[in-house]
């Protein structure tokens, strides 16, 4: 059985059946192709447990961190699990291979004072109004970044003070919003959102081109606000959400 053929089928399975994001699927595919290049085998039935163990040892020898090696192994394990489901193989070579132990660390969080500084945006431009609304909603609802960026205007209910969110697995939930988030959203929607619109779109938070914002652009705005307000703590989008959840 040709490996490339089943990698393509596996990608469809991750997208359609598992509903993984394009970024996750791309990462898994990249990891698996790196493994394939190492073992230099084209047929699935030729791959052995020793191939995988030797591959992990080579990564370790190159000085690659355990967390990265664990990510590579996860991709390989998921692929062979899929092959088992499809009855392509009966003996899974990854079953007896353990994932490297990773240290348990608590993510950094911003203090309440730092978050207040981050939210302290004086509205002078359309960008100020949009960015304040995004941060207030993030803080109030503790949303994932993808959930925030995929919000639509119709998802906001001012009568009930909540927002409808579509999470993982396309599951819907209603999340209550506080007064600050509601006020910031109302200001943005009523007075500024139309300034971003280039063509009809249902999405709530828009770029200057009238498109849905990207994660990278959102984080850039947040970091600019952090620098402006003298926030020294280094943080990522993930730790930002964790800060909100902690508070």
CSV table of C-alpha atoms in Angstrom, one decimal, residues 59-179:
chain,number,residue,atom,x,y,z
A,59,UNK,CA,15.3,13.6,16.6
A,60,UNK,CA,16.7,13.3,20.1
A,61,UNK,CA,20.2,13.2,18.8
A,62,UNK,CA,19.6,16.3,16.8
A,63,UNK,CA,18.8,18.1,20.0
A,64,UNK,CA,15.1,18.5,19.3
A,65,UNK,CA,13.0,19.1,22.4
A,66,UNK,CA,10.8,16.4,23.9
A,67,UNK,CA,7.7,18.4,23.3
A,68,UNK,CA,8.4,18.6,19.6
A,69,UNK,CA,9.3,14.9,19.4
A,70,UNK,CA,6.0,14.2,21.2
A,71,UNK,CA,4.2,16.2,18.5
A,72,UNK,CA,5.9,14.1,15.7
A,73,UNK,CA,4.9,10.9,17.5
A,74,UNK,CA,1.3,12.0,17.9
A,75,UNK,CA,1.1,12.6,14.1
A,76,UNK,CA,2.5,9.1,13.5
A,77,UNK,CA,0.2,7.5,16.0
A,78,UNK,CA,-2.9,9.2,14.6
A,79,UNK,CA,-2.0,8.0,11.1
A,80,UNK,CA,-1.6,4.4,12.1
A,81,UNK,CA,-4.8,4.5,14.2
A,82,UNK,CA,-6.6,5.6,11.0
A,83,UNK,CA,-5.0,2.7,9.1
A,84,UNK,CA,-6.3,0.4,11.7
A,85,UNK,CA,-9.8,1.8,11.4
A,86,UNK,CA,-9.6,1.3,7.6
A,87,UNK,CA,-8.4,-2.2,8.2
A,88,UNK,CA,-5.3,-1.5,6.1
A,89,UNK,CA,-3.2,-2.9,9.0
A,90,UNK,CA,-3.9,-5.4,11.8
A,91,UNK,CA,-0.7,-4.9,13.8
A,92,UNK,CA,-0.1,-1.3,14.8
A,93,UNK,CA,3.6,-0.6,15.2
A,94,UNK,CA,3.0,2.4,17.4
A,95,UNK,CA,1.0,0.6,20.1
A,96,UNK,CA,4.0,-0.2,22.3
A,97,UNK,CA,5.7,3.2,21.9
A,98,UNK,CA,5.3,5.6,24.7
A,99,UNK,CA,5.1,9.4,24.2
A,100,UNK,CA,8.0,11.2,25.9
A,101,UNK,CA,7.2,12.5,29.4
A,102,UNK,CA,6.8,16.2,29.4
A,103,UNK,CA,7.2,18.5,32.4
A,104,UNK,CA,4.0,19.9,33.8
A,105,UNK,CA,4.2,23.7,33.8
A,106,UNK,CA,1.6,26.4,34.5
A,107,UNK,CA,1.2,29.0,31.8
A,108,UNK,CA,2.1,32.6,32.6
A,109,UNK,CA,-0.8,34.8,33.3
A,110,UNK,CA,-1.3,38.6,33.2
A,111,UNK,CA,-2.3,40.2,36.4
A,112,UNK,CA,-5.7,41.9,36.8
A,113,UNK,CA,-3.9,45.2,36.8
A,114,UNK,CA,-2.1,44.4,33.5
A,115,UNK,CA,-5.4,43.2,31.9
A,116,UNK,CA,-7.0,46.5,33.0
A,117,UNK,CA,-4.2,48.3,31.2
A,118,UNK,CA,-4.7,46.2,28.1
A,119,UNK,CA,-8.4,47.0,28.1
A,120,UNK,CA,-7.8,50.7,28.7
A,121,UNK,CA,-8.3,51.8,25.0
A,122,UNK,CA,-9.4,55.4,24.4
A,123,UNK,CA,-11.7,55.4,21.3
A,124,UNK,CA,-10.4,57.9,18.8
A,125,UNK,CA,-10.5,55.8,15.6
A,126,UNK,CA,-12.4,52.9,14.1
A,127,UNK,CA,-9.5,50.6,15.0
A,128,UNK,CA,-9.7,51.6,18.7
A,129,UNK,CA,-13.4,50.8,18.8
A,130,UNK,CA,-12.9,47.4,17.1
A,131,UNK,CA,-9.9,46.4,19.2
A,132,UNK,CA,-11.6,47.4,22.5
A,133,UNK,CA,-14.7,45.4,21.6
A,134,UNK,CA,-12.6,42.4,20.7
A,135,UNK,CA,-10.6,42.5,23.9
A,136,UNK,CA,-13.6,43.1,26.1
A,137,UNK,CA,-15.4,40.2,24.5
A,138,UNK,CA,-12.4,38.0,24.9
A,139,UNK,CA,-12.0,38.9,28.6
A,140,UNK,CA,-15.7,38.7,29.4
A,141,UNK,CA,-16.4,35.4,27.6
A,142,UNK,CA,-13.0,33.6,27.7
A,143,UNK,CA,-13.3,32.6,24.0
A,144,UNK,CA,-10.8,30.8,21.9
A,145,UNK,CA,-9.3,33.1,19.3
A,146,UNK,CA,-10.9,31.2,16.5
A,147,UNK,CA,-14.3,31.5,18.2
A,148,UNK,CA,-13.9,35.3,18.5
A,149,UNK,CA,-12.8,35.8,14.9
A,150,UNK,CA,-15.6,33.7,13.5
A,151,UNK,CA,-18.3,35.6,15.4
A,152,UNK,CA,-21.1,37.1,13.2
A,153,UNK,CA,-23.2,40.2,14.0
A,154,UNK,CA,-26.3,38.0,14.3
A,155,UNK,CA,-24.5,36.1,17.1
A,156,UNK,CA,-24.7,39.1,19.4
A,157,UNK,CA,-27.9,39.6,21.5
A,158,UNK,CA,-28.2,43.0,23.2
A,159,UNK,CA,-31.6,42.0,24.6
A,160,UNK,CA,-30.1,39.1,26.5
A,161,UNK,CA,-26.6,40.4,27.0
A,162,UNK,CA,-25.0,37.3,25.5
A,163,UNK,CA,-23.2,36.0,22.4
A,164,UNK,CA,-23.7,32.8,20.5
A,165,UNK,CA,-20.5,30.9,20.0
A,166,UNK,CA,-19.7,28.0,17.7
A,167,UNK,CA,-16.9,25.9,19.3
A,168,UNK,CA,-15.1,22.7,18.5
A,169,UNK,CA,-17.1,20.1,16.7
A,170,UNK,CA,-19.4,22.9,15.6
A,171,UNK,CA,-21.1,22.9,19.0
A,172,UNK,CA,-23.2,25.9,19.9
A,173,UNK,CA,-23.2,27.6,23.2
A,174,UNK,CA,-24.6,30.9,24.6
A,175,UNK,CA,-22.1,32.9,26.6
A,176,UNK,CA,-23.1,35.8,28.9
A,177,UNK,CA,-21.3,39.2,28.5
A,178,UNK,CA,-20.8,41.8,31.2
A,179,UNK,CA,-21.7,45.5,30.9
